[in-house]
Tab-separated table of C-alpha atoms in Angstrom:
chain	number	residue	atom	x	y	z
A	1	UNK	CA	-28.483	-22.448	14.601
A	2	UNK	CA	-25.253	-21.450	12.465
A	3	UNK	CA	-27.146	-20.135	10.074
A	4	UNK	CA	-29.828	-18.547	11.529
A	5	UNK	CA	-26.707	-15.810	13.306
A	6	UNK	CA	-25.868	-14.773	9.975
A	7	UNK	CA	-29.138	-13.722	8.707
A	8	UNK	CA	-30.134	-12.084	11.967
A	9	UNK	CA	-26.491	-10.205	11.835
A	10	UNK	CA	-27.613	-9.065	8.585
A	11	UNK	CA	-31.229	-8.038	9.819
A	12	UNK	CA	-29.706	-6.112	12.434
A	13	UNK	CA	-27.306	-4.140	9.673
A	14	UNK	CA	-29.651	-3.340	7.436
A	15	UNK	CA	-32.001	-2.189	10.075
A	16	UNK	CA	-29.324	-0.086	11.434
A	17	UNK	CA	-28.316	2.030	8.687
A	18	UNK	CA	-32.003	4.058	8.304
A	19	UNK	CA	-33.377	6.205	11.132
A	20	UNK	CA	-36.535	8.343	11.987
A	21	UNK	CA	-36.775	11.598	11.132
A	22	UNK	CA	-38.315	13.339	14.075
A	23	UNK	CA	-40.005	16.698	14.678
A	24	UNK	CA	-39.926	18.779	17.910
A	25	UNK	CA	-42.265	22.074	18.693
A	26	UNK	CA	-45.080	23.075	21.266
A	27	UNK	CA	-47.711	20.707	21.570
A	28	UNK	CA	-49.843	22.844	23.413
A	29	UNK	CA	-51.468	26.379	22.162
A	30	UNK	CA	-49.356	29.467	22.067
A	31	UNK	CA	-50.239	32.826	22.816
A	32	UNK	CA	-49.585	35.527	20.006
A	33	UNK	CA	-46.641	37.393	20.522
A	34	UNK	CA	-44.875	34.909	22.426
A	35	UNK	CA	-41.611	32.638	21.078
A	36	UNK	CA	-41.399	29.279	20.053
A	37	UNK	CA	-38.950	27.429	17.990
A	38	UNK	CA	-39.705	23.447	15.587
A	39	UNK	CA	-36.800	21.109	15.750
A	40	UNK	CA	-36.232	18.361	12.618
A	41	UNK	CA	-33.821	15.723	13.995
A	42	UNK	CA	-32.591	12.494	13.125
A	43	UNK	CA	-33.565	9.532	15.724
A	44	UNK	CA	-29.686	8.231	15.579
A	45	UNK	CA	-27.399	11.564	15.877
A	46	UNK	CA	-24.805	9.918	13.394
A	47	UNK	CA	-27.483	10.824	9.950
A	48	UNK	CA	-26.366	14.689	8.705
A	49	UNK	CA	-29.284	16.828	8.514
A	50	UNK	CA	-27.887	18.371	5.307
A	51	UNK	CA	-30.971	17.483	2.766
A	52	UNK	CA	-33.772	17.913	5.856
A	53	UNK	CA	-36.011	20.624	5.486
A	54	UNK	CA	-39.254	21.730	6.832
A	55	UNK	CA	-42.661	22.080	5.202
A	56	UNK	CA	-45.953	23.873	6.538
A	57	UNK	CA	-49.301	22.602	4.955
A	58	UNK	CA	-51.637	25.549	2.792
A	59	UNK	CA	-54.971	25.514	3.697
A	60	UNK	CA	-55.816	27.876	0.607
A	61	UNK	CA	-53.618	25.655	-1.510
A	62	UNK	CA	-54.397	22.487	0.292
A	63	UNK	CA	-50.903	20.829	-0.305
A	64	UNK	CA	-47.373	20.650	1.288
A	65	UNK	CA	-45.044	23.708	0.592
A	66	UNK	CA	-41.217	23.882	1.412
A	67	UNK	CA	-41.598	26.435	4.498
A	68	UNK	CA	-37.840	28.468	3.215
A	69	UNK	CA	-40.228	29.700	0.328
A	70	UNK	CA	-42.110	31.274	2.452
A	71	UNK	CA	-39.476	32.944	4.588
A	72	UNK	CA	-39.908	36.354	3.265
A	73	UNK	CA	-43.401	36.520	3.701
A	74	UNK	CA	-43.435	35.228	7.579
A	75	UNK	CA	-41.637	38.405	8.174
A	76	UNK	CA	-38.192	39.632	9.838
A	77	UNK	CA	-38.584	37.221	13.048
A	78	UNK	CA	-38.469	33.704	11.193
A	79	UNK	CA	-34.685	32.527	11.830
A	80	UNK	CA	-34.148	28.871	10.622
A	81	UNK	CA	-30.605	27.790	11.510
A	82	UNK	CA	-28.684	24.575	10.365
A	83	UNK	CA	-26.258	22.325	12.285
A	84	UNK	CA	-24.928	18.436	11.774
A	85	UNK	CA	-27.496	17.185	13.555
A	86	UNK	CA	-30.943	19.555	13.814
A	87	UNK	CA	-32.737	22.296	11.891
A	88	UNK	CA	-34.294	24.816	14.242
A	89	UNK	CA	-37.090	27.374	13.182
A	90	UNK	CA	-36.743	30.090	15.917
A	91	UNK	CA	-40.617	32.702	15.837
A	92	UNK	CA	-39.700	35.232	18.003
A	93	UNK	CA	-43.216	36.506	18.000
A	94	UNK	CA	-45.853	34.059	17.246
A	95	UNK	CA	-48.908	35.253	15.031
A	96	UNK	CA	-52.170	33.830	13.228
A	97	UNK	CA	-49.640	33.118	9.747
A	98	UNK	CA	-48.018	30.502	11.956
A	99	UNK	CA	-51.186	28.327	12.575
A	100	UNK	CA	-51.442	25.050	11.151
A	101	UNK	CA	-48.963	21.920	10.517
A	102	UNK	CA	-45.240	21.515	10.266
A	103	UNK	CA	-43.700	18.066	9.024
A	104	UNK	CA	-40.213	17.616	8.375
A	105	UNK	CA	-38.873	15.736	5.212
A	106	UNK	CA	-35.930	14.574	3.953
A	107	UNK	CA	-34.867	13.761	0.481
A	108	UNK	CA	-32.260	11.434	1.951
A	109	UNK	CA	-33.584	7.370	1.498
A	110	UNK	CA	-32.603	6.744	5.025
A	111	UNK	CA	-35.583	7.385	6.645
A	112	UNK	CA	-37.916	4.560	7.390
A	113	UNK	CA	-41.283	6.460	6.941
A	114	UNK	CA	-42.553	5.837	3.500
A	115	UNK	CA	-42.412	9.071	1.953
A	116	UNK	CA	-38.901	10.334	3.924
A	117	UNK	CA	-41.317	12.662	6.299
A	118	UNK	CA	-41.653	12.967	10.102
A	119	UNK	CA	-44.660	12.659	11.841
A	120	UNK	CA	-47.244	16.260	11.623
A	121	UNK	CA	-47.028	19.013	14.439
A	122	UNK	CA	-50.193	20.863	14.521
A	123	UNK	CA	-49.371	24.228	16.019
A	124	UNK	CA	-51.964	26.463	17.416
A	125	UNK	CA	-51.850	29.752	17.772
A	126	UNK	CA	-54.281	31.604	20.223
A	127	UNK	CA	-55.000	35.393	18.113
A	128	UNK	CA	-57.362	38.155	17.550
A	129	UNK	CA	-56.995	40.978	14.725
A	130	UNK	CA	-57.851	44.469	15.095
A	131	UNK	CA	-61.810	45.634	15.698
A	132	UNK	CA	-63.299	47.200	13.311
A	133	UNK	CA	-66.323	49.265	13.610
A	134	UNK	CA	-68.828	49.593	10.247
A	135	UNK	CA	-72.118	51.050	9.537
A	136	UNK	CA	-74.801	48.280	7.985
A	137	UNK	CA	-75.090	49.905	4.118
A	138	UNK	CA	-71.797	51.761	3.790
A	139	UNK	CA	-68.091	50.213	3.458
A	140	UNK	CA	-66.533	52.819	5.341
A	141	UNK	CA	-64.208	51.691	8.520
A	142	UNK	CA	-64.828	54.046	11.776
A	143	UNK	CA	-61.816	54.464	13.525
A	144	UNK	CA	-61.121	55.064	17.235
A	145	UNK	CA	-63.742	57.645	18.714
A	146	UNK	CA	-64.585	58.457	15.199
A	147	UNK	CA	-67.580	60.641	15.100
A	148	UNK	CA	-70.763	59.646	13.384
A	149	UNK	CA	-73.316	62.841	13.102
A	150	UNK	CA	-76.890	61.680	12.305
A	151	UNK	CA	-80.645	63.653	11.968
A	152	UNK	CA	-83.034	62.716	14.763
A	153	UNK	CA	-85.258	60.315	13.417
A	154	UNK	CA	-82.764	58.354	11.433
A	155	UNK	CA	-81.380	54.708	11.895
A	156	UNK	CA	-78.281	53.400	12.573
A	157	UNK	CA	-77.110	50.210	12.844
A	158	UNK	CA	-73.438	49.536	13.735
A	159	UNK	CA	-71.569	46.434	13.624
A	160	UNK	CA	-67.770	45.174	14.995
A	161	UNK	CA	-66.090	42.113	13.180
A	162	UNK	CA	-62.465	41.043	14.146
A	163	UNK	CA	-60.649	37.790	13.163
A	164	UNK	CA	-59.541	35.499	16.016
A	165	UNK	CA	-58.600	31.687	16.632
A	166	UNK	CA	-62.000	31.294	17.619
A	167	UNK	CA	-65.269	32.916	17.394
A	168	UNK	CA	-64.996	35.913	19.768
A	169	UNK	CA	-67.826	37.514	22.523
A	170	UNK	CA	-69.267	40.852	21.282
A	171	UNK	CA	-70.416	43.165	23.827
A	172	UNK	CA	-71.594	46.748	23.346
A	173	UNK	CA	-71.974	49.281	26.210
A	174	UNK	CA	-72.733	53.400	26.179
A	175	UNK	CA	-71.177	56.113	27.905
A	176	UNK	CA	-68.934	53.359	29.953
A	177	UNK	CA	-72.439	52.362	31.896
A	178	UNK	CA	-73.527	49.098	33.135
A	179	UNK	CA	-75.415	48.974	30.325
A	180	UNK	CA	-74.550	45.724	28.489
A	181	UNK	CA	-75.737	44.237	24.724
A	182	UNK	CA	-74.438	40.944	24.047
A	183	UNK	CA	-74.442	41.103	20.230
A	184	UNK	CA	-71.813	42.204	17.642
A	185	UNK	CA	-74.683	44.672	15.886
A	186	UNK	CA	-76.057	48.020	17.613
A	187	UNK	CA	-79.323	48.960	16.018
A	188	UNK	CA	-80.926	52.478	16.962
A	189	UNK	CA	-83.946	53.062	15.293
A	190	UNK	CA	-85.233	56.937	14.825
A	191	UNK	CA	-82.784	58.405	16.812
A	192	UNK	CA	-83.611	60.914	19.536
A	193	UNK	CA	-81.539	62.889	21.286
A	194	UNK	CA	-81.638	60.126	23.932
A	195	UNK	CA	-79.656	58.247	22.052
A	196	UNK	CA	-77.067	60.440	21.908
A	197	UNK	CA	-73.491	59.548	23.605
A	198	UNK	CA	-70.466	57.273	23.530
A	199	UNK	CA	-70.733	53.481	22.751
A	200	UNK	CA	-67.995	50.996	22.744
A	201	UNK	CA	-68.014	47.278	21.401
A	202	UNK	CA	-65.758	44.996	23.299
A	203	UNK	CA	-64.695	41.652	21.834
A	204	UNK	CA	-63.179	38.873	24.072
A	205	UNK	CA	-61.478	35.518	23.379
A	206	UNK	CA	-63.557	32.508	25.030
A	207	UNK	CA	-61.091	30.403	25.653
A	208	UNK	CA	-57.966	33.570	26.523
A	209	UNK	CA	-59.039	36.226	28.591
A	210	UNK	CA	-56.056	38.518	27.905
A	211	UNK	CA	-56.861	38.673	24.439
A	212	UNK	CA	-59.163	41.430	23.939
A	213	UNK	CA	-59.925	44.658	21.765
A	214	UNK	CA	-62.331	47.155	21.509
A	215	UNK	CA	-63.728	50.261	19.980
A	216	UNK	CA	-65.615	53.418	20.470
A	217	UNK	CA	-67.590	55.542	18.298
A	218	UNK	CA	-69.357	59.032	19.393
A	219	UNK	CA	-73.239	59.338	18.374
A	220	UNK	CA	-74.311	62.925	18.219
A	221	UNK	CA	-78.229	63.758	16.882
A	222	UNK	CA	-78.379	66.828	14.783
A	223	UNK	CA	-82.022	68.569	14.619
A	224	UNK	CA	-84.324	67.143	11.962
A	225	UNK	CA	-84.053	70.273	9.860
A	226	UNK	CA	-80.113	69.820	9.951
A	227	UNK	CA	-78.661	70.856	6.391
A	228	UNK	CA	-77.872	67.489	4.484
A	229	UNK	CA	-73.866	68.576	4.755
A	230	UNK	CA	-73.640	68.993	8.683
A	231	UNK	CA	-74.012	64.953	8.306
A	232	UNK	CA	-71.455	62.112	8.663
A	233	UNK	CA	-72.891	60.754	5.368
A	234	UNK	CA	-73.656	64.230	3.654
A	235	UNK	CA	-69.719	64.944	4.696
A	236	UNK	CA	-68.817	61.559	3.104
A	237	UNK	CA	-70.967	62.758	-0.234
A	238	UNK	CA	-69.042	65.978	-0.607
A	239	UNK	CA	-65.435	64.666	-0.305
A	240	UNK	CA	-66.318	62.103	-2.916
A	241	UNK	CA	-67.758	64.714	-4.807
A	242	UNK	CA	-64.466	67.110	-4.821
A	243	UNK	CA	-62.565	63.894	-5.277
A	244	UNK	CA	-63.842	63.084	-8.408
A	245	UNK	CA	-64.244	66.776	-9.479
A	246	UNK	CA	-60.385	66.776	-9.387
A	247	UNK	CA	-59.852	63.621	-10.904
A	248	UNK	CA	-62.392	64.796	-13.949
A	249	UNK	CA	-60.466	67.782	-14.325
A	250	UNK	CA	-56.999	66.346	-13.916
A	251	UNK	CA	-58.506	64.007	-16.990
A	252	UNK	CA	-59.341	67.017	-19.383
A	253	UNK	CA	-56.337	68.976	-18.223
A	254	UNK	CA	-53.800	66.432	-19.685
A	255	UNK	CA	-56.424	65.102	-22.793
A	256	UNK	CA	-56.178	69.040	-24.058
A	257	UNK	CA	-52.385	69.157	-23.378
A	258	UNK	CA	-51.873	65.917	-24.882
A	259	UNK	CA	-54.285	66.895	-28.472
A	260	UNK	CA	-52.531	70.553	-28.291
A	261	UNK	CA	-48.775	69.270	-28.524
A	262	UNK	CA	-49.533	66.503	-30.798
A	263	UNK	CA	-51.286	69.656	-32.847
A	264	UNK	CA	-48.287	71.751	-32.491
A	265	UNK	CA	-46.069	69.184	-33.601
A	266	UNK	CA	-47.752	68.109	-36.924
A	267	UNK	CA	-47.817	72.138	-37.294
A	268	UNK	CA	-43.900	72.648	-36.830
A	269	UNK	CA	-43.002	69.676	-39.268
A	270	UNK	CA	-45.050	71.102	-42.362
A	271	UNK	CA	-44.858	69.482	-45.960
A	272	UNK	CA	-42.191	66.891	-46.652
A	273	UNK	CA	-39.193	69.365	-48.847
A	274	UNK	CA	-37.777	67.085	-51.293
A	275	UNK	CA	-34.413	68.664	-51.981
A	276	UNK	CA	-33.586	65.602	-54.477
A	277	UNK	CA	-36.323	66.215	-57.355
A	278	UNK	CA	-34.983	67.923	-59.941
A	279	UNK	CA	-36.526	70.131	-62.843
A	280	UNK	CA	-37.757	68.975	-65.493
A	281	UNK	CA	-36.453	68.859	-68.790
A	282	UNK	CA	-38.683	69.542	-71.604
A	283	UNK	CA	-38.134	68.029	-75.259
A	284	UNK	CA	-36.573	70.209	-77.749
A	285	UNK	CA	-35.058	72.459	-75.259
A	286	UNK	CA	-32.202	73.631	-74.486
A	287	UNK	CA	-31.307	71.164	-71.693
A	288	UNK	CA	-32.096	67.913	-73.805
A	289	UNK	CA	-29.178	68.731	-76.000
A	290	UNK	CA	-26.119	67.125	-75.167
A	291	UNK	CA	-23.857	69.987	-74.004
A	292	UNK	CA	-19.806	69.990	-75.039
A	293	UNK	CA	-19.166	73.231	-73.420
A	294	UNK	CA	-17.322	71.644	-70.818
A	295	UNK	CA	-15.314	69.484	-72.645
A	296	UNK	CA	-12.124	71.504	-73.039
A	297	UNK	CA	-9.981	67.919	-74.912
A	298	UNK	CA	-9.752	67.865	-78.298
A	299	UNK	CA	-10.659	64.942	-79.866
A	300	UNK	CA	-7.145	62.576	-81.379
């Protein structure tokens, strides 16, 4: 019995000097735009915090990355403070680049978890981007009550896309009626001008109602023998038509200056004057004798 006290006194000391590192945040989802803070602690207060810090996992990168390298590029409302005893990450507006999993680690080896890290803290954000509104066959982005300008008899199909925490409801609806079409893609084929009006695609979060956006787009119908101009697409033709008009001529403009000054500079340098070459001296002359007339000592 004497010497069993010994080696549980010694069990109980070497047990006590490691502790847990623990992590702290919202365990259920959070609503974009709202503020939440993570917490690394130690499980015994005494254990300085000093070499803790936190990581977030990359989904693109799919591996662990120190989350004060990515402090510029969370934006002005990531605060992460410092004290003896926590490390607090304070979001003062919560968005999608905060979704995913925090862990805490420390390279301290007083932690009893195998590879000096806390526990993972999923955080999930509730989001939705901005709408955006696009015609099926062209890249270009409508805007807000943006204007499309088609010939009777033409199609259109439309389609709204947004990125959100889940897949969102698409609704689309003309002239603010009752009229409802659950689908993310309006198609109107050979347009008349029945057609013509206002229509609006809504998209809604399933699981958060507040979380909403939408967009509207005016349809008008031209006449069929509508020059090819008056168009939304004939419109789009000519601007990127005078754009790269001005870019072509931009191109020539400075290619001309550019040949003319090298031109005038080769011109303005002429042939290479060698002041240092000297005449030349023929044999027999005059200048191949040795000349004394400027030797004014007589000889001793």
């Amino acid at each position: 019995m004497k010497c069993v006290l010994p080696v549980v006194g010694l069990v109980l000391l070497v047990h006590g000097s490691f502790a847990t590192l623990l992590i702290k945040g919202p365990t259920k989802p959070i609503l974009e735009g709202q503020q939440f803070t993570v917490e690394c602690l130690y499980s015994d207060s005494e254990f300085n915090i000093s070499q803790v810090h936190l990581e977030m996992f990359s989904k693109y990168m799919n591996r662990w990355h120190p989350f004060y390298r990515r402090f510029w590029c969370r934006g002005y409302d990531t605060e992460i403070q410092k004290t003896s005893n926590s490390l607090v990450m304070s979001i003062s507006q919560a968005s999608s680049i905060y979704d995913g999993s925090y862990r805490c680690v420390s390279r301290a080896k007083n932690v009893t978890a195998p590879d000096n890290s806390s526990e993972v803290l999923a955080i999930k954000v509730q989001y939705m981007g901005q709408l955006s509104v696009t015609r099926e066959g062209y890249s270009r982005y409508l805007g807000t009550s943006e204007e499309l300008k088609v010939r009777a008899g033409d199609d259109v199909v439309l389609k709204c896309s947004t990125s959100a925490s889940e897949p969102p409801i698409y609704t689309w609806n003309k002239n603010g009626s009752d009229w409802m079409l659950p689908s993310s893609k309006l198609t109107l084929m050979k347009v008349s001008s029945s057609d013509q009006g206002w229509y609006t695609c809504m998209a809604k979060h399933p699981s958060v109602g507040v979380l909403k956006k939408s967009r509207t787009i005016s349809i008008t119908v031209l006449s069929v023998d509508a020059p090819w101009y008056s168009t939304s697409n004939g419109q789009l033709m000519l601007m990127t038509s005078v754009a790269a008009a001005v870019l072509l001529v931009f191109i020539v403009s400075v290619s001309v200056f550019l040949c003319r000054r090298a031109k005038h500079a080769k011109i303005a340098k002429g042939p290479i004057d060698d002041h240092s070459q000297k005449k030349p001296i023929y044999r027999n002359s005059a200048e191949s004798l040795l000349s004394t007339s400027a030797d004014k000592q007589p000889l001793v």
